[in-house]
PDB file of C-alpha atoms in Angstrom:
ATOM      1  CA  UNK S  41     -23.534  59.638 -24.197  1.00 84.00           C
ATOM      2  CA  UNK S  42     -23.130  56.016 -23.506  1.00 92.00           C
ATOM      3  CA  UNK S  43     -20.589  53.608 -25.152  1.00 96.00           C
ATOM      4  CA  UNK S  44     -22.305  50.467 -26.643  1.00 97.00           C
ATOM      5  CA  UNK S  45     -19.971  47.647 -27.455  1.00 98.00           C
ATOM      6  CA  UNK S  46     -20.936  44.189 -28.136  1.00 98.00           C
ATOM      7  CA  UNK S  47     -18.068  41.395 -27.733  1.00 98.00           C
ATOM      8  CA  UNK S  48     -18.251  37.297 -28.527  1.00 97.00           C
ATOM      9  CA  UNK S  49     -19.320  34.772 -25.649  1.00 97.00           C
ATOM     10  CA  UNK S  50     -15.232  34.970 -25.128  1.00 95.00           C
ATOM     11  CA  UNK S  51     -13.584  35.728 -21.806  1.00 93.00           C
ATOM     12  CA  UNK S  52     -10.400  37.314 -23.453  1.00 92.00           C
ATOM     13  CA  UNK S  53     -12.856  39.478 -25.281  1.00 95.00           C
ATOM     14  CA  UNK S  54     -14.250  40.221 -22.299  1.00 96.00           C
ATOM     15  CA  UNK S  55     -11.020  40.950 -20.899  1.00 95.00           C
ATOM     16  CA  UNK S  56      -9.249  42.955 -23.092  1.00 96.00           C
ATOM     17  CA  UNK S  57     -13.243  45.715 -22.997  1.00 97.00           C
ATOM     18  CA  UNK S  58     -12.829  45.055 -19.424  1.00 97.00           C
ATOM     19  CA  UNK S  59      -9.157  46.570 -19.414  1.00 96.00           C
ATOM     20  CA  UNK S  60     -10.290  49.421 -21.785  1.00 97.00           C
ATOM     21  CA  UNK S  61     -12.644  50.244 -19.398  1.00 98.00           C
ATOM     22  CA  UNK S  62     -10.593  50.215 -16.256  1.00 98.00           C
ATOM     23  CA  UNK S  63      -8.073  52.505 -18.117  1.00 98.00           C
ATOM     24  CA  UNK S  64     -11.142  55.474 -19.051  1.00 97.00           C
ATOM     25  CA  UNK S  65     -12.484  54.796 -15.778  1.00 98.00           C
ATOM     26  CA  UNK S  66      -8.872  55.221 -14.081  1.00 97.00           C
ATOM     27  CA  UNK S  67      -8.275  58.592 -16.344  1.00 97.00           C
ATOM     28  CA  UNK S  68     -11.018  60.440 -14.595  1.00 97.00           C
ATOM     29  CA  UNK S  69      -9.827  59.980 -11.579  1.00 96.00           C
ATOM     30  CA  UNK S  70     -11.291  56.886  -9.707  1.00 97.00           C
ATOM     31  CA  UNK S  71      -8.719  55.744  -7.260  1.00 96.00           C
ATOM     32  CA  UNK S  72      -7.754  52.029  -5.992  1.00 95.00           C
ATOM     33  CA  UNK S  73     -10.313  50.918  -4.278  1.00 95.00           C
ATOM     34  CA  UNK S  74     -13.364  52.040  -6.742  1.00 97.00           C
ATOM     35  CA  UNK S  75     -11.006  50.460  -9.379  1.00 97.00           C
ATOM     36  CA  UNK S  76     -10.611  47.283  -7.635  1.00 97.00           C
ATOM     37  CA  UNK S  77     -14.602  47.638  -6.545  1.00 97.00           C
ATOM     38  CA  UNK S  78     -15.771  48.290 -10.181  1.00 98.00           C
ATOM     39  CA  UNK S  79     -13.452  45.532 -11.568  1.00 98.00           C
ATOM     40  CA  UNK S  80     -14.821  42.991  -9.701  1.00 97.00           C
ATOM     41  CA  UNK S  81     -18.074  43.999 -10.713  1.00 98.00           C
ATOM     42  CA  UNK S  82     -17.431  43.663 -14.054  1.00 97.00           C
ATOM     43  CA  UNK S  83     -15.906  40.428 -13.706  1.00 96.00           C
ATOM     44  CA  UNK S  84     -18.685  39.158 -12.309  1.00 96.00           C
ATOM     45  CA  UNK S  85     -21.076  40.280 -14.719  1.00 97.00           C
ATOM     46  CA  UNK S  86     -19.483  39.669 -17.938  1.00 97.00           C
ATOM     47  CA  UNK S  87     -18.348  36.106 -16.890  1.00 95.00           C
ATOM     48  CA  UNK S  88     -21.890  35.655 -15.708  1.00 94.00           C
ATOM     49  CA  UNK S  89     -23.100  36.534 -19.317  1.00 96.00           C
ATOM     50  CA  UNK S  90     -20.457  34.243 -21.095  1.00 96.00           C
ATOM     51  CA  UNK S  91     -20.546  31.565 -18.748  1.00 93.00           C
ATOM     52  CA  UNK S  92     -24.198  31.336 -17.020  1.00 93.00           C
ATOM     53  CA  UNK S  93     -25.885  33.477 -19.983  1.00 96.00           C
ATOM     54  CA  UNK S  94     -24.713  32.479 -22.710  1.00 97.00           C
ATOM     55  CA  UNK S  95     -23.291  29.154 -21.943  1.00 97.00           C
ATOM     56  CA  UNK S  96     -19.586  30.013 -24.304  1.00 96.00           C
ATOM     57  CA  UNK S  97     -22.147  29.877 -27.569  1.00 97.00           C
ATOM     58  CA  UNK S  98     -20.391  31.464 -30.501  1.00 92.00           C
ATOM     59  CA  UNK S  99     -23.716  32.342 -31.980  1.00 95.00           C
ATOM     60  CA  UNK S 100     -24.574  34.789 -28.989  1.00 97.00           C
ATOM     61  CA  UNK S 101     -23.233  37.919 -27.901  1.00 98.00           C
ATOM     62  CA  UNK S 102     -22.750  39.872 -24.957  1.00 98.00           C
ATOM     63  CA  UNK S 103     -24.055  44.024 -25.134  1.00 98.00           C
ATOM     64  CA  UNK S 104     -22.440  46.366 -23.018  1.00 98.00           C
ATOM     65  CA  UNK S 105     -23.007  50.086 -21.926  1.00 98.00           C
ATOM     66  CA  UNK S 106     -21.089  52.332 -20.133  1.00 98.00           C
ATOM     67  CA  UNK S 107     -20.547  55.832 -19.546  1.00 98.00           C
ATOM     68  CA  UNK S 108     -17.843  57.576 -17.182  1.00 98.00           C
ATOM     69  CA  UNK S 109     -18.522  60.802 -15.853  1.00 97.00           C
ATOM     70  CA  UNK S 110     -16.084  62.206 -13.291  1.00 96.00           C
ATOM     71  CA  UNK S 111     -18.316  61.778 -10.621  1.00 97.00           C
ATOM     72  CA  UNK S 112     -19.671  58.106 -11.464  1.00 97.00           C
ATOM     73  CA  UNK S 113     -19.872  55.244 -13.888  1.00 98.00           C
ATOM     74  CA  UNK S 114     -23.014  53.558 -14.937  1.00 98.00           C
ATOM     75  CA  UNK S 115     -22.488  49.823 -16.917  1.00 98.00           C
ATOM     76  CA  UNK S 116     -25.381  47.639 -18.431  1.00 98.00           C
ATOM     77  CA  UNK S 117     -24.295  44.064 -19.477  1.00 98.00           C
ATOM     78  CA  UNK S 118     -26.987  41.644 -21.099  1.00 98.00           C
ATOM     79  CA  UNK S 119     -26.140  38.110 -22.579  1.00 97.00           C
ATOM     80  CA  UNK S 120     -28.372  36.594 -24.741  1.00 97.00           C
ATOM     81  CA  UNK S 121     -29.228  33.848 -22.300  1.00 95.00           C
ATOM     82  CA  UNK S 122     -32.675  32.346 -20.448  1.00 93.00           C
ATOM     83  CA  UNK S 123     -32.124  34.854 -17.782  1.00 90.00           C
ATOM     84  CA  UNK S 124     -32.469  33.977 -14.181  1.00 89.00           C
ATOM     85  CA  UNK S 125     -33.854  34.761 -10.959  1.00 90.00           C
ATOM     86  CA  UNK S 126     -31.666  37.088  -8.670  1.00 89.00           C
ATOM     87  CA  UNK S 127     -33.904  36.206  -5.666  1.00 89.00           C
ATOM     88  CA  UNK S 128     -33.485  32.147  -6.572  1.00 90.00           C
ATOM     89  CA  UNK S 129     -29.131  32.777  -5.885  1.00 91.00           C
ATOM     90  CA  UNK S 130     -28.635  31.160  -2.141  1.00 93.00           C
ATOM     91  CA  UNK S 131     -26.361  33.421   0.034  1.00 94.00           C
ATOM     92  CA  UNK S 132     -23.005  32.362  -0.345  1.00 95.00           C
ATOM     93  CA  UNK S 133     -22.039  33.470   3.666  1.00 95.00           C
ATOM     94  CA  UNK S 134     -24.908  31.330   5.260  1.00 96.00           C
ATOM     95  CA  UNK S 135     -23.470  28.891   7.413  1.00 95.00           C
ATOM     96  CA  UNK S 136     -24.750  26.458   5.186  1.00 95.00           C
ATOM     97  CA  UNK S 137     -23.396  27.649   1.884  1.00 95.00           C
ATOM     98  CA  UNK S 138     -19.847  28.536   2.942  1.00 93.00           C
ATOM     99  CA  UNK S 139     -18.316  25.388   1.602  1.00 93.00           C
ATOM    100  CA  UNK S 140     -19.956  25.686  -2.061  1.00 91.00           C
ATOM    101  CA  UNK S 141     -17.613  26.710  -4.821  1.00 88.00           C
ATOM    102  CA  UNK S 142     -19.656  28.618  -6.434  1.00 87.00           C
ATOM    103  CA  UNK S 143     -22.473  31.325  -6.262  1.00 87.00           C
ATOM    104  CA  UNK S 144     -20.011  34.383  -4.580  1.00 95.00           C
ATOM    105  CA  UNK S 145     -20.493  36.823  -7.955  1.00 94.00           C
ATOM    106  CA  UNK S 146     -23.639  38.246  -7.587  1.00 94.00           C
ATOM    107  CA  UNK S 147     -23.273  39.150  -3.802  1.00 95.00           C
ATOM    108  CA  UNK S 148     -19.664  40.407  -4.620  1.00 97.00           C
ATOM    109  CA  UNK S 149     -21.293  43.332  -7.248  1.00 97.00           C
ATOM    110  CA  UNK S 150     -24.093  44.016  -4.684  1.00 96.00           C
ATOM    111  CA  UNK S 151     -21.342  44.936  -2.109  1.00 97.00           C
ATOM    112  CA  UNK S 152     -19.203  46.941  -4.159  1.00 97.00           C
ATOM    113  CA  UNK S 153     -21.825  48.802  -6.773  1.00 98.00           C
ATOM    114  CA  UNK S 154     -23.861  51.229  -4.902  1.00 98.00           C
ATOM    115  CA  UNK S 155     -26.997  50.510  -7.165  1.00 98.00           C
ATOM    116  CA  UNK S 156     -27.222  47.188  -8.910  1.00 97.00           C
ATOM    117  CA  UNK S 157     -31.060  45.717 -11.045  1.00 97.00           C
ATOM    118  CA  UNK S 158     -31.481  42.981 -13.100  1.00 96.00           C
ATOM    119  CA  UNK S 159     -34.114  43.557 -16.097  1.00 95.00           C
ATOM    120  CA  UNK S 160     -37.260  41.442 -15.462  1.00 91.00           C
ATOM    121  CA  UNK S 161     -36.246  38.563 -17.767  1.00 91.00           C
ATOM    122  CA  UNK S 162     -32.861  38.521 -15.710  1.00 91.00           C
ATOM    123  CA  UNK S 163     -30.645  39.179 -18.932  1.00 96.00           C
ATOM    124  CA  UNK S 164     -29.533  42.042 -18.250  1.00 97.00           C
ATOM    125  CA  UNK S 165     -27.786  43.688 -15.206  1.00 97.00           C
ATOM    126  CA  UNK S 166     -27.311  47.682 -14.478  1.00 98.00           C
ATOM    127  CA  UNK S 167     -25.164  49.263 -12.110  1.00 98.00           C
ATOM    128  CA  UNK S 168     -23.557  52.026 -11.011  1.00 98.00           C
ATOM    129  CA  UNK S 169     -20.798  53.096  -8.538  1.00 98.00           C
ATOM    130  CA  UNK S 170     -20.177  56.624  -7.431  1.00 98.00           C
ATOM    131  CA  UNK S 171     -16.352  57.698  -6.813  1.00 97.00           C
ATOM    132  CA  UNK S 172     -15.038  57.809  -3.646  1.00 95.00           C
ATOM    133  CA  UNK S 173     -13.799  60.392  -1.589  1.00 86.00           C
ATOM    134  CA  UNK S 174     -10.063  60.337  -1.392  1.00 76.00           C
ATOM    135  CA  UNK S 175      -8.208  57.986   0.792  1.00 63.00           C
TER     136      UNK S 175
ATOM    137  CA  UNK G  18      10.578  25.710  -9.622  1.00 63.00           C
ATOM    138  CA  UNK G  19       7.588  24.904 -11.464  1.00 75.00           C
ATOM    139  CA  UNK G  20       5.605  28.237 -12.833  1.00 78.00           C
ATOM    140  CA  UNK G  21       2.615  29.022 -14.114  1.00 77.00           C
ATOM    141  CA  UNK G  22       2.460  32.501 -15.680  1.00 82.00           C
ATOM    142  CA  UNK G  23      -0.491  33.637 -17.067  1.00 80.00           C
ATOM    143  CA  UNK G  24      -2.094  36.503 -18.994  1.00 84.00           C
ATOM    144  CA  UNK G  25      -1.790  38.695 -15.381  1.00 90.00           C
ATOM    145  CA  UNK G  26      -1.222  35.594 -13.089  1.00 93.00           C
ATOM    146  CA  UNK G  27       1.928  33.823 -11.780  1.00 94.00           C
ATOM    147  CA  UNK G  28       2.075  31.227  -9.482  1.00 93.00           C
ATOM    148  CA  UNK G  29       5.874  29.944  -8.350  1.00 93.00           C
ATOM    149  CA  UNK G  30       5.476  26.325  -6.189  1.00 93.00           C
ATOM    150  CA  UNK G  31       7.837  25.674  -3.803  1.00 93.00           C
ATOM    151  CA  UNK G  32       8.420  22.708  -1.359  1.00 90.00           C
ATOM    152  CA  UNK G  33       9.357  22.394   2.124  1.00 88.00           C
ATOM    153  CA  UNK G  34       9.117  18.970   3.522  1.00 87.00           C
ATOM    154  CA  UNK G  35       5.241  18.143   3.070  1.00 86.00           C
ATOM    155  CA  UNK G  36       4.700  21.497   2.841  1.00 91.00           C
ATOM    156  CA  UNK G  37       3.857  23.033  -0.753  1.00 92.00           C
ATOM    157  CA  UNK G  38       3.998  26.837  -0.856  1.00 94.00           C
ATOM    158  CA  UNK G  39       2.276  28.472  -4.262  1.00 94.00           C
ATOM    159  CA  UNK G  40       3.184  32.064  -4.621  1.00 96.00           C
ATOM    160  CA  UNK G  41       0.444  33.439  -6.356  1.00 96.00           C
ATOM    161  CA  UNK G  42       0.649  37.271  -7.994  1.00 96.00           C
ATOM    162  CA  UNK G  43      -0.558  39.581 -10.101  1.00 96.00           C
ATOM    163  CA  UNK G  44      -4.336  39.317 -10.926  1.00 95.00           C
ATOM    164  CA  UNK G  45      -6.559  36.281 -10.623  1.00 95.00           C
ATOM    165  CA  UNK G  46      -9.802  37.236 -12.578  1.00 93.00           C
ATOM    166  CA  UNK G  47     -11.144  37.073 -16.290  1.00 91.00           C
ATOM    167  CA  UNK G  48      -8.768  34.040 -18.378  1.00 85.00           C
ATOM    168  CA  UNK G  49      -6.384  33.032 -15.649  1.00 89.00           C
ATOM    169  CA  UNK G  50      -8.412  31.470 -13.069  1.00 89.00           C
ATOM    170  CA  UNK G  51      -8.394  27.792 -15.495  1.00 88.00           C
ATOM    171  CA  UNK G  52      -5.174  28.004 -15.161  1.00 87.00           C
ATOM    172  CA  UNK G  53      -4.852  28.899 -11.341  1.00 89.00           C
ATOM    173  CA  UNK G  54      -7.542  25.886 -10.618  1.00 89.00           C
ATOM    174  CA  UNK G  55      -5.820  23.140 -12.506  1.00 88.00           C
ATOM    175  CA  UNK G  56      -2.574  24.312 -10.467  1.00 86.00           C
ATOM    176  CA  UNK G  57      -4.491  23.805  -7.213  1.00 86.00           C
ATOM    177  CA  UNK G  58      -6.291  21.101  -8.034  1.00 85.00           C
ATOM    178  CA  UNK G  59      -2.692  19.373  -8.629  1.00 83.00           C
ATOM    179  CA  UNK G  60      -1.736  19.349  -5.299  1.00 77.00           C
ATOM    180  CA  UNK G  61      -5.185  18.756  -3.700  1.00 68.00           C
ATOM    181  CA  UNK G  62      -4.754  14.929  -4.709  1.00 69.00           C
ATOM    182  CA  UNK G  63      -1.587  14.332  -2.394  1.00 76.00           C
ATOM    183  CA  UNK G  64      -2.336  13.244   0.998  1.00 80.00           C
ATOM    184  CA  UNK G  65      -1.084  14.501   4.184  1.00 82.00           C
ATOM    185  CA  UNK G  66       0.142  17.724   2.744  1.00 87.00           C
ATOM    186  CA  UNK G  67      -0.042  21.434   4.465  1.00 92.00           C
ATOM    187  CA  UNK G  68      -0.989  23.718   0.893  1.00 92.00           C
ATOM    188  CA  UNK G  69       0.292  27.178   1.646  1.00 95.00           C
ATOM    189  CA  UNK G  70      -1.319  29.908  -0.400  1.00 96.00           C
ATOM    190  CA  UNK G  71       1.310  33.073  -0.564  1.00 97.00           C
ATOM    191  CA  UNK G  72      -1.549  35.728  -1.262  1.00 98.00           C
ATOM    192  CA  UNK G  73       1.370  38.666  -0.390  1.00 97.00           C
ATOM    193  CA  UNK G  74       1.817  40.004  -4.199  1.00 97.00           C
ATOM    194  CA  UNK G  75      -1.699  39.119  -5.187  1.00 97.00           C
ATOM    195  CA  UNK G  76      -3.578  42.355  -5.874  1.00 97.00           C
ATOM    196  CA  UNK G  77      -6.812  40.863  -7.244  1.00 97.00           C
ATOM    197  CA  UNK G  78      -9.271  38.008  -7.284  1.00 97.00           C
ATOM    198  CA  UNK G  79     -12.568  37.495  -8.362  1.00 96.00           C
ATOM    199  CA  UNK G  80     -15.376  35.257  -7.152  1.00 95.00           C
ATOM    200  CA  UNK G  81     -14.099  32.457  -9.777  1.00 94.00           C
ATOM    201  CA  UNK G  82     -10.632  32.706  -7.906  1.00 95.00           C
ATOM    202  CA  UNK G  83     -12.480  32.432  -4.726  1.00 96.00           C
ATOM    203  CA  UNK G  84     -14.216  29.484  -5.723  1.00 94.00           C
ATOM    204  CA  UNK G  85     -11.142  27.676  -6.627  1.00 93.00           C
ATOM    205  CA  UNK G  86      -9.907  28.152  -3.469  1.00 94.00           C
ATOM    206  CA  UNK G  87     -12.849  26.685  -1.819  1.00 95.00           C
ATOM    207  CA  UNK G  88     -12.870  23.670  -3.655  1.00 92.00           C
ATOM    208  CA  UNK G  89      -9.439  22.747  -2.799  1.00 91.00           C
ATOM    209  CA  UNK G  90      -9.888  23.423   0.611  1.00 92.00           C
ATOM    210  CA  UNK G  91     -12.624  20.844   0.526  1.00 90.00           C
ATOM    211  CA  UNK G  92     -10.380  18.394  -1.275  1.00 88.00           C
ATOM    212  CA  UNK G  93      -7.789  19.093   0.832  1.00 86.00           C
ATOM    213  CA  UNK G  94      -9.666  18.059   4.049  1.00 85.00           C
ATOM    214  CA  UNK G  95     -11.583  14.834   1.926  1.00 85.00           C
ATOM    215  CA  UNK G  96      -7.281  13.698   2.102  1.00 84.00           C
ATOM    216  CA  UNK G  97      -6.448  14.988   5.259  1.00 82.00           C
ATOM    217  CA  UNK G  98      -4.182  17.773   4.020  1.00 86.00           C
ATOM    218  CA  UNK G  99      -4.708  21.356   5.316  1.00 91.00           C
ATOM    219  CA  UNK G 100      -4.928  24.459   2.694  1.00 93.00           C
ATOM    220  CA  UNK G 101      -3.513  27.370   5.068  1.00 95.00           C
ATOM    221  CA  UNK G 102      -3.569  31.190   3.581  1.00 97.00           C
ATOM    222  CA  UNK G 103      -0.994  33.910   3.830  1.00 98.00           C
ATOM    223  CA  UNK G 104      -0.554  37.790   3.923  1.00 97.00           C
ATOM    224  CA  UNK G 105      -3.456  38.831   1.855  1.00 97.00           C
ATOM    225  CA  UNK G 106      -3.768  42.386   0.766  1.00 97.00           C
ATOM    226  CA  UNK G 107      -6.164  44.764   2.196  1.00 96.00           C
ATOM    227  CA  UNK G 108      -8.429  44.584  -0.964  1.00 96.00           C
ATOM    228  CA  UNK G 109      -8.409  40.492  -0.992  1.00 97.00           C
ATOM    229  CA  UNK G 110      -8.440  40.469   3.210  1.00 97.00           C
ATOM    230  CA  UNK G 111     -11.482  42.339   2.818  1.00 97.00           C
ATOM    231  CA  UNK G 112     -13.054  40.000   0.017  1.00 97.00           C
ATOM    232  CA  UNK G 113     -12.212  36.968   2.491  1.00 97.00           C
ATOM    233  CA  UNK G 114     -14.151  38.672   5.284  1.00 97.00           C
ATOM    234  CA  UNK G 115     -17.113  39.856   3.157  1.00 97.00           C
ATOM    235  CA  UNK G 116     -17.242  36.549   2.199  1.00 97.00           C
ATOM    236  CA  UNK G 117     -16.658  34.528   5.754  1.00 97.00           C
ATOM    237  CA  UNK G 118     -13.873  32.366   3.827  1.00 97.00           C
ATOM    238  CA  UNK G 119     -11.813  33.751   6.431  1.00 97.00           C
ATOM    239  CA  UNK G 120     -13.824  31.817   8.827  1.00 96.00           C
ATOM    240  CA  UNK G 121     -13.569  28.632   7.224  1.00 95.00           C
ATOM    241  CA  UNK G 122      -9.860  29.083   6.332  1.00 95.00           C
ATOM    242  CA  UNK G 123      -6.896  29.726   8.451  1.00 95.00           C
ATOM    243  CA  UNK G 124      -5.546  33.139   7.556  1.00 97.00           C
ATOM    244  CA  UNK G 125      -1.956  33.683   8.820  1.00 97.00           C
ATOM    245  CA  UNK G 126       0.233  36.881   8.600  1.00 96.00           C
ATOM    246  CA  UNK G 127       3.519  35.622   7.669  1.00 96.00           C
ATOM    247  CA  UNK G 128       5.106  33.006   5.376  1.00 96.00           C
ATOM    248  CA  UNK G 129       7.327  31.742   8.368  1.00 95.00           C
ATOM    249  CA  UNK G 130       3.600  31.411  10.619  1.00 96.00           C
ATOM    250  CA  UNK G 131       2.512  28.982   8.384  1.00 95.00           C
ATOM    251  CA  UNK G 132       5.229  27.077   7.737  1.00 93.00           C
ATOM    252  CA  UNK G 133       5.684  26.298  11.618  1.00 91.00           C
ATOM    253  CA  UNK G 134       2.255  26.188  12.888  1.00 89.00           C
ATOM    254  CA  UNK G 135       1.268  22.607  13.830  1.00 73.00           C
TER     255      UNK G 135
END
């Protein structure tokens, strides 16, 4: 069964879920590197919904859902934002692009989620990261 | 010694000559990268200075932190100072490749490296 929580357009908010959910996540038996993968992910998303989504507005929140399984962990995060277009976010390793300061989240969660979709309006994100094998 | 400690963040400066060294450790995602980016930003308005980034005891980063980085290298350059970074982890090493900031920064395995490289 999934967990729903819904948090404030707050980044300590998001922190302190974020934390929570590291420490379940850790407890069934994820090791470093999917930790370090599925906090980045998670990073990226919720600051995307705060920042980008939401735009810090204390009238909007941020939903999330998760569930961790001992063999994977599935997270949805939507913002109550205009959405956007994936396919409109320039890659951040063209040559051209390298210098910008910005625009590195959403490639960072495709390379370390194994599945990652945005809902059609672009408010919401899924994704989902099977554990590793042992190091 | 100026410090910056944050919720999981710290970042010691030290000074060598025109060198600045910032020792930055712990974690540098969700409520500590404002404070990481005003620290850099601090020393990307001196000219003629050699920024060394001490990455050794940093175990995280995310694309915020990343970001930061990026804009002071730019600043950096716009002042003809150099941002040079140090002994990252594997984790953070591999975010700097997947990312080609490795490419556009000078990555260099040791404190003492850095400090003497031209």
């Amino acid at each position: 069964m999934p967990r729903r929580v819904i948090i404030p357009s707050d980044l300590n908010e998001a922190r302190e879920l974020e934390e929570q959910m590291l420490r379940e996540i850790e407890s069934e038996g994820f090791g470093e590197a999917d930790l370090f993968a599925i906090k980045l992910a998670l990073e990226e998303g919720l600051t995307n919904a705060i920042k980008h989504g939401n735009k810090y507005s204390t009238d909007k929140n941020v939903r999330v859902e998760y569930e961790v399984s001992p063999e994977e962990v599935r997270v949805a995060i939507c913002d109550q934002g205009c959405g956007f277009l994936p396919e409109s976010v320039p890659d951040p390793t063209a040559d051209e692009n390298l210098e910008r300061p910005c625009g590195r989240g959403l490639m960072l969660m495709r390379a370390y989620m194994d599945t990652i979709s945005f809902s059609e309006c672009g408010c919401c994100v899924q994704m989902s990261k099977r554990k590793s094998d042992p190091e | 010694m100026e410090e910056l400690v944050g919720h999981d963040l710290t970042l010691r400066v030290e000074r060598h000559g025109r060198h600045v060294v910032l020792h930055i450790s712990g974690s540098a995602g969700l409520g500590d990268i404002d404070g990481m980016t005003a620290m850099l930003r601090r020393f990307s308005t001196h000219p003629d200075t050699v920024v060394i980034l001490d990455l050794h005891d940093l175990q995280f980063i995310n694309a915020e932190g990343l970001d930061a980085i990026v804009a002071q290298n730019t600043a950096s350059r716009l002042l003809s100072s150099q941002l040079r970074l140090v002994s990252p982890q594997p984790h953070v090493r591999h975010l700097l490749d997947l990312t080609r900031l490795s490419e556009l920064l000078p990555v260099y395995g040791s404190l003492d490296q850095a400090l003497t490289d031209a």
